[in-house]
Tab-separated table of C-alpha atoms in Angstrom:
chain	number	residue	atom	x	y	z
A	410	MET	CA	5.937	8.530	7.761
A	411	ASN	CA	3.970	10.076	10.064
A	412	THR	CA	3.988	14.090	9.436
A	413	SER	CA	0.704	14.947	9.499
A	414	SER	CA	1.873	17.351	11.787
A	415	LEU	CA	3.775	18.944	9.186
A	416	ILE	CA	0.410	19.637	7.076
A	417	GLN	CA	-1.186	22.738	7.349
A	418	PRO	CA	-3.029	23.856	9.417
A	419	ARG	CA	-2.006	21.329	11.364
A	420	TYR	CA	-4.335	17.697	11.273
A	421	ARG	CA	-4.648	15.767	13.743
A	422	LEU	CA	-4.974	12.205	13.022
A	423	THR	CA	-7.724	9.720	13.882
A	424	THR	CA	-6.978	7.049	16.505
A	425	ALA	CA	-7.897	4.343	13.471
A	426	GLU	CA	-5.876	7.215	10.778
A	427	GLN	CA	-3.072	7.150	13.184
A	428	LEU	CA	-2.730	2.909	13.564
A	429	LEU	CA	-2.460	3.153	9.587
A	430	ALA	CA	0.228	4.836	9.556
A	431	ASP	CA	2.306	2.926	11.878
A	432	LYS	CA	1.918	0.213	9.728
A	433	MET	CA	2.361	1.658	6.086
A	434	ALA	CA	5.541	2.990	8.140
A	435	ARG	CA	6.387	-0.618	9.876
A	436	TYR	CA	6.066	-2.152	6.274
A	437	TRP	CA	8.435	0.762	4.476
A	438	THR	CA	10.882	0.035	7.097
A	439	ALA	CA	10.736	-3.678	6.442
A	440	PHE	CA	11.458	-2.654	2.569
A	441	ALA	CA	13.871	-0.539	3.760
A	442	LYS	CA	15.918	-3.220	5.426
A	443	SER	CA	15.361	-6.258	2.821
A	444	ARG	CA	14.045	-4.683	0.271
A	445	THR	CA	11.092	-6.456	0.643
A	446	ALA	CA	7.455	-6.057	2.537
A	447	GLU	CA	7.742	-9.030	4.445
A	448	VAL	CA	7.604	-8.121	8.285
A	449	THR	CA	9.253	-10.460	9.728
A	450	TRP	CA	9.086	-10.146	13.166
A	451	PRO	CA	6.358	-10.725	15.527
A	452	SER	CA	3.216	-8.345	13.872
A	453	ASP	CA	-0.247	-7.959	13.123
A	454	LEU	CA	0.570	-7.084	9.643
A	455	ILE	CA	-0.823	-9.339	6.666
A	456	ALA	CA	1.265	-10.371	4.561
A	457	TRP	CA	2.594	-8.396	1.744
A	458	PRO	CA	2.446	-10.583	-1.698
A	459	LYS	CA	5.114	-11.073	-4.030
A	460	TYR	CA	3.523	-9.091	-7.581
A	461	ASP	CA	2.823	-12.185	-9.914
A	462	PRO	CA	1.963	-10.858	-12.985
A	463	LYS	CA	-0.882	-13.867	-13.297
A	464	GLN	CA	-2.700	-13.302	-9.936
A	465	GLN	CA	-2.296	-9.706	-9.722
A	466	GLN	CA	-2.203	-8.578	-6.346
A	467	SER	CA	-1.627	-5.627	-4.497
A	468	MET	CA	-1.878	-4.608	-1.030
A	469	GLU	CA	-4.868	-1.874	-0.369
A	470	PHE	CA	-4.314	0.502	2.375
A	471	ASN	CA	-6.833	1.844	3.806
A	472	LEU	CA	-8.461	2.016	7.317
A	473	ASN	CA	-8.275	-1.763	7.169
A	474	LEU	CA	-5.396	-3.426	5.282
A	475	SER	CA	-6.196	-6.119	2.578
A	476	VAL	CA	-4.978	-8.014	0.017
A	477	VAL	CA	-6.577	-7.280	-3.402
A	478	SER	CA	-6.892	-8.862	-6.743
A	479	ASP	CA	-7.072	-7.198	-9.719
A	480	TYR	CA	-7.577	-3.624	-8.111
A	481	ASN	CA	-8.775	-1.142	-10.919
A	482	GLY	CA	-8.576	-3.836	-13.681
A	483	LEU	CA	-11.422	-2.492	-15.553
A	484	ASN	CA	-9.704	0.729	-16.083
A	485	CYS	CA	-6.139	-1.247	-16.532
A	486	ASP	CA	-7.653	-2.966	-19.505
A	487	PHE	CA	-9.590	-0.021	-21.134
A	488	TRP	CA	-5.984	1.368	-20.966
A	489	ASP	CA	-4.522	-1.563	-22.084
A	490	LYS	CA	-6.561	-1.712	-25.895
A	491	TYR	CA	-5.216	1.173	-26.813
A	492	GLY	CA	-1.166	0.730	-25.599
A	493	TYR	CA	1.108	2.444	-24.250
A	494	VAL	CA	3.031	5.989	-24.962
A	495	ASN	CA	7.127	5.950	-23.937
C-alpha cells in the first residue's frame, strides 16, 4: 500500500519494486470497489483468474506478475495426507 517510507530505517524502493507496489495497490483498489480483482479500466495488469479448484491458479506477485498453477503443490500435497486440525 505504498507505505515503504514508514519502515525504519527508511527503505527506498527500487523502480521495479515501486512499479510492483503500484500494481498491487491497483488490484486491491479494484477488489475494494467491486469485490473482484478484475481491473476494468485500461490497464497493463494481467487478468487475475477466479479461483477454480480444478485448475488451482493463483497470482504470483514478484517483479514480473504471473499466474501460476498449483503453487507450492508438493508442500500442500504433503499436508493434505495428514488432514487439518481445527
